[in-house]
Amino acid sequence: MQFQIIILGAGIIGVSSALHLQAKGYQVALIDKASPGKSTSYGNAGLIERSSVIPYSFPREFTSLLRYGLNRQADVRYNFSFLPKATPWLLSYWNHSAPAALDKAAAAMLPLIERCVAEHDQFVEAAKLNRFVKDQGWIEIFRSEKAFSKAKSDALALTKYGLAFDLLDGPALREREPHLSHTVVGGVHWLDPKTVTNPGALVEGYCSLFKERGGKVLHGDARTLKQTSTHWRIDSHNGVITAPEVVVALGPQSPDVYTKLGYRFPMGIKRGYHQHYRNLNNTSLQHPVCDTKGGFVLSQMDMGIRLTTGVELASETDAVNAIQLERCEKIARNIFPLGEPVDVEPWLGLRPCFPDMKPIIGPAPDHKGLWFNFGHAHHGLTLGPVCGRLLSEMIAGDSPFTSPTPYSASRFKY
Ligand SMILES: Cc1cc2nc3c(=O)[nH]c(=O)nc-3n(C[C@H](O)[C@H](O)[C@H](O)COP(=O)(O)OP(=O)(O)OC[C@H]3O[C@@H](n4cnc5c(N)ncnc54)[C@H](O)[C@@H]3O)c2cc1C
């Protein structure tokens, strides 16, 4: 089977890239070893995060470092045995999180963040998936007056970005979320983002649109990728497929393919969990709420209330460790009436992260017809459609809506 473009990986990044390339007239094959949208793109918190104009950086205040050093926090935890291996990546992340470097990363990501909702809207409309998308933003909640007061000044410091938000004291917050307990003293309601009640179904829906428009979705192992003199080839379950162009969009598994081709990019993995809980006594959440200190998000999903955790630094192959989820659940139950867990086991996801807080989008430096789109860290659901657009413009040779230079693979020594 011959195509013009093969895309490896049917998560939000691969599916969005496929839709954009198809819209430009290419015959596209999308390859995954599993079903579309079942990996990292399934289990996230569902935020299309238009308000995240500052990337998720390494904390640099002494008090935070001390807190994390004890490894008893809910928002970040680590496996001690993993730290020696992770140290070079953590040091680089630390350096890129210095104020001037962070400003630079924020400026580089802004053109993508600014368009994230509009780009999703187009796919949602075309695929008739409005039932999965809410447009009421999400609420950041605080359990101490001190933390709430700092959050208010932090939010006001973002004025130059033109973000819409409401500052809510306890009573105002409970008008919007009546079942939040009095442990919560206030919140910042971010109004620009949209939120998704079933991220996996959204990606599946985008993929169905791709198929309805004539796209092919095939099962196969991306690690069989080979370059011939003129083409790229994959051994799919349906036979050999070839194309002159191939896109690697394998999220956290992208290194399985790019390292074999000689690239050594510094991708680190931040693990994260989720667990669903039954709604109790007709209570529900109207908006996702994020407890920043606890590092978790509670979102009303189709499967129940989903609690997603913050960051766990551990090897990809380390066993699931329920400690972080248990710490979060304890705080969450004081905030909102959660019922029994729905899932037998917590879900574990891998955020693919580069230390400079930007993805790689664009051509592979040393291989003709090889393209990259991975490393979207905490914001892959947010950025899928907009990054798919940018990549498709680069492949088609159109003038890109923003400069792709900040996301170039060549910024790393590989
Ligand atoms: C707990 C948690 C909460 C999050 N919350 C949010 C949020 O609220 N908002 C947000 O924007 N982002 C969030 N994220 C981040 C977001 O989920 C990811 O950045 C995004 O899903 C990455 O998408 P992807 O398409 O790159 O990877 P994936 O979704 O992992 O897709 C990669 C695909 O490649 C396939 N694949 C892998 N290896 C092979 C192979 N050898 N052969 C064939 N196929 C293969 C997989 O089956 C998979 O389908 C969160 C992440 C976590 C873990």
CSV table of C-alpha atoms and ligand atoms in Angstrom, one decimal, residues 8-15 31-49 220-223 249-254 256-257 270-274 297 308-310 347-352 373-383, ligand 1:
chain,number,residue,atom,x,y,z
A,8,LEU,CA,3.1,6.9,13.5
A,9,GLY,CA,0.9,7.2,16.6
A,10,ALA,CA,-2.8,7.8,16.9
A,11,GLY,CA,-2.9,9.9,20.1
A,12,ILE,CA,-4.2,13.5,20.0
A,13,ILE,CA,-1.0,14.7,18.3
A,14,GLY,CA,-0.9,12.1,15.5
A,15,VAL,CA,-4.7,12.2,14.8
A,31,ILE,CA,-0.5,3.7,12.3
A,32,ASP,CA,-0.9,2.6,15.9
A,33,LYS,CA,-0.2,-0.5,17.8
A,34,ALA,CA,-3.4,-0.1,19.7
A,35,SER,CA,-6.7,1.8,19.2
A,36,PRO,CA,-6.7,5.6,18.7
A,37,GLY,CA,-6.7,7.8,21.8
A,38,LYS,CA,-6.2,4.9,24.2
A,39,SER,CA,-2.8,6.0,25.6
A,40,THR,CA,-1.7,9.2,27.3
A,41,SER,CA,-4.4,11.1,25.4
A,42,TYR,CA,-7.1,9.0,27.1
A,43,GLY,CA,-6.2,9.6,30.7
A,44,ASN,CA,-5.5,13.3,31.1
A,45,ALA,CA,-7.5,15.9,33.0
A,46,GLY,CA,-9.3,17.2,29.9
A,47,LEU,CA,-8.2,20.8,30.1
A,48,ILE,CA,-7.8,22.7,26.8
A,49,GLU,CA,-5.5,25.0,28.7
A,220,GLY,CA,1.3,-1.9,13.2
A,221,ASP,CA,4.5,-1.5,15.1
A,222,ALA,CA,6.2,1.8,14.5
A,223,ARG,CA,9.5,0.2,15.4
A,249,ALA,CA,4.0,11.3,16.8
A,250,LEU,CA,4.4,8.5,19.4
A,251,GLY,CA,4.3,10.7,22.5
A,252,PRO,CA,6.3,9.1,25.3
A,253,GLN,CA,7.3,6.2,23.0
A,254,SER,CA,8.8,8.4,20.3
A,256,ASP,CA,11.7,3.9,20.5
A,257,VAL,CA,11.9,5.1,16.9
A,270,LYS,CA,6.8,12.8,34.2
A,271,ARG,CA,4.4,10.1,35.2
A,272,GLY,CA,0.8,10.9,36.4
A,273,TYR,CA,-2.1,8.8,37.6
A,274,HIS,CA,-5.9,9.0,37.5
A,297,VAL,CA,-7.4,18.1,39.3
A,308,THR,CA,-5.6,13.3,38.0
A,309,THR,CA,-2.4,13.6,39.9
A,310,GLY,CA,0.6,15.8,39.5
A,347,TRP,CA,-4.4,4.5,35.4
A,348,LEU,CA,-0.8,5.5,34.8
A,349,GLY,CA,0.2,7.9,32.1
A,350,LEU,CA,3.5,9.2,30.8
A,351,ARG,CA,4.0,12.9,30.0
A,352,PRO,CA,6.7,13.3,27.3
A,373,ASN,CA,5.8,16.1,16.4
A,374,PHE,CA,6.2,15.0,20.1
A,375,GLY,CA,7.2,16.2,23.6
A,376,HIS,CA,4.0,18.1,24.5
A,377,ALA,CA,4.4,17.5,28.2
A,378,HIS,CA,1.5,18.8,30.4
A,379,HIS,CA,-0.3,20.2,27.4
A,380,GLY,CA,-0.6,17.7,24.6
A,381,LEU,CA,-4.4,17.6,24.6
A,382,THR,CA,-4.4,21.4,24.5
A,383,LEU,CA,-1.8,21.6,21.7
B,1,LIG,C1,-2.2,12.7,34.5
B,1,LIG,C2,-2.1,13.5,33.3
B,1,LIG,C3,-2.9,14.6,33.1
B,1,LIG,C4,-2.9,15.4,32.0
B,1,LIG,N1,-3.7,16.5,31.8
B,1,LIG,C5,-3.7,17.2,30.7
B,1,LIG,C6,-4.7,18.2,30.5
B,1,LIG,O1,-5.6,18.5,31.3
B,1,LIG,N2,-4.6,19.0,29.3
B,1,LIG,C7,-3.6,18.7,28.4
B,1,LIG,O2,-3.5,19.5,27.4
B,1,LIG,N3,-2.7,17.7,28.6
B,1,LIG,C8,-2.7,17.0,29.7
B,1,LIG,N4,-1.9,15.9,29.8
B,1,LIG,C9,-0.8,15.7,28.8
B,1,LIG,C10,-1.4,15.0,27.6
B,1,LIG,O3,-2.2,13.9,27.9
B,1,LIG,C11,-0.3,14.5,26.7
B,1,LIG,O4,0.7,15.5,26.4
B,1,LIG,C12,-0.8,14.0,25.3
B,1,LIG,O5,-1.8,13.0,25.5
B,1,LIG,C13,0.3,13.4,24.5
B,1,LIG,O6,-0.3,13.0,23.3
B,1,LIG,P1,0.5,12.1,22.2
B,1,LIG,O7,-0.4,12.0,21.0
B,1,LIG,O8,1.8,12.8,22.0
B,1,LIG,O9,0.8,10.7,22.9
B,1,LIG,P2,-0.1,9.5,23.2
B,1,LIG,O10,-1.5,9.9,23.5
B,1,LIG,O11,0.6,8.6,24.2
B,1,LIG,O12,-0.2,8.8,21.8
B,1,LIG,C14,0.9,8.1,21.3
B,1,LIG,C15,0.4,6.9,20.5
B,1,LIG,O13,1.5,6.1,19.9
B,1,LIG,C16,1.1,4.8,20.0
B,1,LIG,N5,2.4,4.0,20.0
B,1,LIG,C17,3.4,3.9,20.9
B,1,LIG,N6,4.3,3.1,20.6
B,1,LIG,C18,4.0,2.6,19.4
B,1,LIG,C19,4.6,1.7,18.5
B,1,LIG,N7,5.7,1.1,18.7
B,1,LIG,N8,3.9,1.4,17.3
B,1,LIG,C20,2.7,1.9,17.1
B,1,LIG,N9,2.1,2.8,17.9
B,1,LIG,C21,2.7,3.1,19.0
B,1,LIG,C22,0.3,4.6,21.3
B,1,LIG,O14,-0.5,3.4,21.3
B,1,LIG,C23,-0.5,5.9,21.3
B,1,LIG,O15,-1.7,5.7,20.7
B,1,LIG,C24,-1.9,15.1,31.0
B,1,LIG,C25,-1.1,14.0,31.1
B,1,LIG,C26,-1.2,13.2,32.2
B,1,LIG,C27,-0.3,12.0,32.3
